[in-house]
Coordinates of C-alpha atoms in Angstrom, one line a residue:
M16 CA 16.6 -2.1 14.9
M17 CA 16.0 -0.5 11.6
E18 CA 12.6 -2.2 11.2
K19 CA 11.3 -0.4 14.3
R20 CA 12.6 3.0 13.1
I21 CA 10.9 2.6 9.7
K22 CA 7.6 1.8 11.4
E23 CA 8.0 4.6 13.9
A24 CA 8.8 7.2 11.2
R25 CA 5.9 6.0 9.0
K26 CA 3.4 6.1 11.8
A27 CA 4.6 9.6 12.9
L28 CA 3.5 10.8 9.4
G29 CA 0.1 9.0 9.8
W30 CA 0.9 6.8 6.8
S31 CA -0.2 3.2 6.2
Q32 CA 2.2 0.6 4.8
A33 CA 0.3 1.0 1.5
D34 CA 0.9 4.8 1.6
L35 CA 4.6 4.3 2.1
A36 CA 4.8 1.6 -0.6
R37 CA 3.1 3.9 -3.2
R38 CA 5.5 6.7 -2.4
M39 CA 8.5 4.3 -2.6
F40 CA 7.3 2.6 -5.8
V41 CA 7.4 -0.8 -4.1
A42 CA 4.7 -3.3 -3.2
Q43 CA 3.0 -3.1 0.2
P44 CA 4.4 -6.6 1.2
S45 CA 7.9 -5.2 0.8
V46 CA 7.2 -2.5 3.4
A47 CA 5.7 -5.1 5.7
A48 CA 8.8 -7.2 5.3
W49 CA 11.0 -4.2 6.2
E50 CA 9.0 -3.5 9.3
L51 CA 9.0 -7.1 10.4
G52 CA 12.8 -7.4 9.9
R53 CA 12.4 -10.1 7.3
K54 CA 14.4 -8.1 4.8
A55 CA 16.0 -4.7 4.6
P56 CA 15.3 -2.2 1.9
H57 CA 17.7 -2.2 -1.0
M58 CA 20.5 0.3 -0.5
K59 CA 19.2 2.2 -3.6
N60 CA 16.0 2.8 -1.7
M61 CA 17.5 3.9 1.7
A62 CA 18.1 7.5 0.8
R63 CA 14.7 7.9 -0.8
L64 CA 13.1 6.2 2.3
A65 CA 14.9 8.6 4.7
M66 CA 13.8 11.6 2.5
L67 CA 10.2 10.6 2.3
L68 CA 10.0 9.8 6.0
G69 CA 11.7 13.1 6.8
V70 CA 14.4 11.4 9.0
N71 CA 18.1 11.5 9.0
F72 CA 19.7 8.7 6.9
E73 CA 22.1 7.9 9.8
W74 CA 19.3 7.6 12.3
L75 CA 17.3 5.4 9.9
T76 CA 20.1 3.0 9.1
T77 CA 22.0 2.9 12.4
G78 CA 19.9 4.5 15.1
R79 CA 22.6 7.0 15.9
G80 CA 22.0 10.8 15.9
E81 CA 18.7 12.7 15.8
M82 CA 15.6 11.2 14.2
R83 CA 14.7 14.4 12.4
S84 CA 17.0 16.6 10.3
S85 CA 17.0 20.3 10.8
T86 CA 17.9 20.6 7.1
K87 CA 15.5 18.5 5.1
L88 CA 14.3 18.9 1.5
K89 CA 11.1 20.8 1.1
A90 CA 8.3 19.0 -0.8
R91 CA 8.8 21.0 -4.0
E92 CA 12.6 20.9 -4.2
P93 CA 13.8 18.7 -7.0
V94 CA 14.9 15.2 -6.1
P95 CA 18.7 14.7 -6.6
D96 CA 19.4 12.7 -9.8
D97 CA 21.1 9.9 -8.0
W98 CA 18.0 9.2 -5.8
I99 CA 15.7 8.4 -8.7
L100 CA 16.0 6.4 -11.8
P101 CA 15.6 8.1 -15.2
E102 CA 12.4 6.2 -16.0
E103 CA 10.9 7.1 -12.6
R104 CA 11.7 10.8 -13.2
R105 CA 9.9 10.5 -16.6
L106 CA 6.9 8.9 -14.9
L107 CA 6.7 11.6 -12.2
S108 CA 7.1 14.4 -14.8
T109 CA 4.3 13.0 -16.9
Y110 CA 2.1 12.3 -13.9
S111 CA 2.5 15.9 -12.6
R112 CA 1.1 17.2 -15.9
L113 CA -2.1 15.1 -15.7
K114 CA -5.5 16.3 -14.6
P115 CA -6.9 14.9 -11.3
K116 CA -9.2 12.5 -13.1
Q117 CA -6.4 11.2 -15.3
R118 CA -4.2 10.7 -12.3
T119 CA -6.9 8.7 -10.6
A120 CA -7.4 6.6 -13.7
L121 CA -3.6 6.0 -14.1
L122 CA -3.2 5.0 -10.4
G123 CA -6.1 2.6 -10.7
F124 CA -4.5 1.0 -13.8
L125 CA -1.1 0.7 -12.2
E126 CA -2.5 -0.8 -9.0
S127 CA -4.4 -3.4 -11.2
L128 CA -1.0 -4.6 -12.5
E129 CA 0.2 -5.6 -9.0

């Protein structure tokens, strides 16, 4: 069951549902719904989910194959263009240029919008 694999991979990283939600740019209840099997992640999110969790796409979606890939992206490698929307790329680019206090303020503001 994919919901169990999502939860297993998330917990292996020591992440909370909120941690994964932030990294996926979704609300925490969406991650909870994925893990409870109430709904599946949108297909556009599946590749990003596998990359963030450091697991094979096939294992995540079907349970076949090895959980971990021997060839995974390193944290600083650019994300392929088809894995992220242009506006998300702009946000990440801008965020990466901010000072730590500015990042904290921005995250606080964004979380207040939820």
